Coordinates of N, CA and C in Angstrom, one line a residue:
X1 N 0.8 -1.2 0.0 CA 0.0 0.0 0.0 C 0.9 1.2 0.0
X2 N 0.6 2.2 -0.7 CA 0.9 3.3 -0.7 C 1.3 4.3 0.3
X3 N 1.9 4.7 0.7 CA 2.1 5.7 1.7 C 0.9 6.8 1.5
X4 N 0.3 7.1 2.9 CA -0.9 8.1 2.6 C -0.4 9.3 3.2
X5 N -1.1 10.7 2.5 CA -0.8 11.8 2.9 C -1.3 12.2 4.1
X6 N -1.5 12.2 5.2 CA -1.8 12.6 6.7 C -2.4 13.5 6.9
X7 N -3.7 14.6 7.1 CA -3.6 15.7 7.6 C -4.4 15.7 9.1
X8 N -3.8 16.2 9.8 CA -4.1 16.9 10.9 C -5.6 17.6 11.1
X9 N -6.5 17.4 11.8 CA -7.6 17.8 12.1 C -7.5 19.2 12.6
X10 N -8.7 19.9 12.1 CA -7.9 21.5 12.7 C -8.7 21.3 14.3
X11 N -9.6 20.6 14.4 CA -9.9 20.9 15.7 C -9.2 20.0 16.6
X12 N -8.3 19.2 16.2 CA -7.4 18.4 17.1 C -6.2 19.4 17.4
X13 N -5.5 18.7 18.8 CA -4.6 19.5 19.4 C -4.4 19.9 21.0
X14 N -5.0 19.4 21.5 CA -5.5 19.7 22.8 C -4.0 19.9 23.5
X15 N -4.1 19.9 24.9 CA -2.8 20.0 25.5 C -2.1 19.3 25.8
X16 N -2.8 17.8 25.1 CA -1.8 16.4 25.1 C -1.2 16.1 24.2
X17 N -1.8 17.1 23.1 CA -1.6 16.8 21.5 C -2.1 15.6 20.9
X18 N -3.1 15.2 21.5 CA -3.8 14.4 20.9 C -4.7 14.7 19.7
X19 N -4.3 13.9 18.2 CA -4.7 14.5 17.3 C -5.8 13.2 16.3
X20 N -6.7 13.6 15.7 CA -7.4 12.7 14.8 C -7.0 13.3 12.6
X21 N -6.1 12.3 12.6 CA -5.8 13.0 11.3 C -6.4 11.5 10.0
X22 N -6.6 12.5 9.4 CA -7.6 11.9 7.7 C -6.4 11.5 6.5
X23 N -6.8 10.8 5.4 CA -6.5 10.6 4.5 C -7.4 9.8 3.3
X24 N -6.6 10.2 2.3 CA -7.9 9.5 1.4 C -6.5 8.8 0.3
X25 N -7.3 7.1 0.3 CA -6.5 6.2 0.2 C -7.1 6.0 -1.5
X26 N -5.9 5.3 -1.9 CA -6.1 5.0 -3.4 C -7.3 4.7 -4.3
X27 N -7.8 3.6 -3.3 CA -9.0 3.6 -3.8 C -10.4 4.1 -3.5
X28 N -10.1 5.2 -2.8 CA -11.4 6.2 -2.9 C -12.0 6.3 -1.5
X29 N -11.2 5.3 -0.7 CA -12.2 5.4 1.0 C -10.9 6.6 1.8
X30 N -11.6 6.6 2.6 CA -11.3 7.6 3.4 C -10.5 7.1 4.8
X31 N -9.3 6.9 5.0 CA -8.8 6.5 6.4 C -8.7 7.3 7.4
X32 N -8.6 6.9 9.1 CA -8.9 7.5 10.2 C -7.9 7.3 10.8
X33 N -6.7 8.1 11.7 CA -6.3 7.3 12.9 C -6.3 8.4 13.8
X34 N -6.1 8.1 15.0 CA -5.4 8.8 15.9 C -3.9 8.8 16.5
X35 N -3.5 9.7 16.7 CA -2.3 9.9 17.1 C -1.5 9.1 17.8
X36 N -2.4 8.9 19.0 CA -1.8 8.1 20.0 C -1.3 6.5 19.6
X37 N -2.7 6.0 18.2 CA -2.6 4.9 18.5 C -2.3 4.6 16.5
X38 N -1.1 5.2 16.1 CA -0.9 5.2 14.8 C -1.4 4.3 13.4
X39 N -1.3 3.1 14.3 CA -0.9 2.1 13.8 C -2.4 1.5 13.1
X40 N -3.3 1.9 14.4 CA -5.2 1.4 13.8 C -5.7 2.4 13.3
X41 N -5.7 1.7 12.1 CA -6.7 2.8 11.1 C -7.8 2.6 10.4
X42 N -8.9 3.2 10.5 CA -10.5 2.9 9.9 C -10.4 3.4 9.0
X43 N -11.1 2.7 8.0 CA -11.9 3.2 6.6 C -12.9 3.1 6.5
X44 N -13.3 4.5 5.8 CA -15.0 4.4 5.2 C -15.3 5.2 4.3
X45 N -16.0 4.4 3.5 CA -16.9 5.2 2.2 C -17.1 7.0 2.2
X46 N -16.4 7.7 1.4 CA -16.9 9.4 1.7 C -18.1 9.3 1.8
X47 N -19.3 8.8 1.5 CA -20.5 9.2 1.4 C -21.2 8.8 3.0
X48 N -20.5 8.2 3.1 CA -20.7 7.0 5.0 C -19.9 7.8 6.1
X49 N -18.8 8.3 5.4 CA -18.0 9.5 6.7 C -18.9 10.5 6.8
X50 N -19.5 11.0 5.7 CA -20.4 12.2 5.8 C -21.6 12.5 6.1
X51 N -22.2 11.0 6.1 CA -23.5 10.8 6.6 C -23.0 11.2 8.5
X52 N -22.3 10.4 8.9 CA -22.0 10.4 10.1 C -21.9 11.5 10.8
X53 N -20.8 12.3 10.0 CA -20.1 13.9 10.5 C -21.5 15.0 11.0
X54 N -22.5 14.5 9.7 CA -23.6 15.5 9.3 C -24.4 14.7 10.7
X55 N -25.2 13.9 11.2 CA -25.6 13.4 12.1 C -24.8 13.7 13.5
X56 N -23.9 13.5 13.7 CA -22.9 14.2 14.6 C -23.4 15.7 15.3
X57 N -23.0 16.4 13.6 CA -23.1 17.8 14.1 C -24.6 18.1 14.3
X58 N -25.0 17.8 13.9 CA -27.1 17.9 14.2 C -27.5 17.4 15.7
X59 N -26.7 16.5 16.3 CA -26.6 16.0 17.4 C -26.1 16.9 18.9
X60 N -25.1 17.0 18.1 CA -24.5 17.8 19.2 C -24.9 19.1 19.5
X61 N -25.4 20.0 18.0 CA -26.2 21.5 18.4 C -27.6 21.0 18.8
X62 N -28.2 19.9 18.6 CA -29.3 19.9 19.6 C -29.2 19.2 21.2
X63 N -28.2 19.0 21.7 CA -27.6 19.0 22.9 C -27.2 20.3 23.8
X64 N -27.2 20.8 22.9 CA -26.6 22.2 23.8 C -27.5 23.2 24.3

């Protein structure tokens, strides 16, 4: 497998530096890791990350 390009979440960073960084893999899915734990990485469908993200944020501003 290819080496993936990493980016950094802008809202990650805290004061442990704990970070959640993205990439998008050859064949079209989208990988996950976190910082701490490099090595486990998830993939999912763009249209399946974004269902989630969008459900998330709908979630969360009706929590508040």
């Amino acid at each position: 497998m290819p080496e993936l390009n990493w980016q950094k979440s802008t809202f990650s960073g805290g004061p442990q530096g704990e970070c959640v960084c993205i990439a998008a893999a050859p064949d079209g899915t989208i990988r996950l890791r976190e910082s701490d734990e490099p090595r486990v990485i998830l993939g999912a469908e763009p249209k399946a990350l974004a269902s989630l993200l969008s459900h998330v944020k709908v979630n969360l501003t009706h929590t508040r």
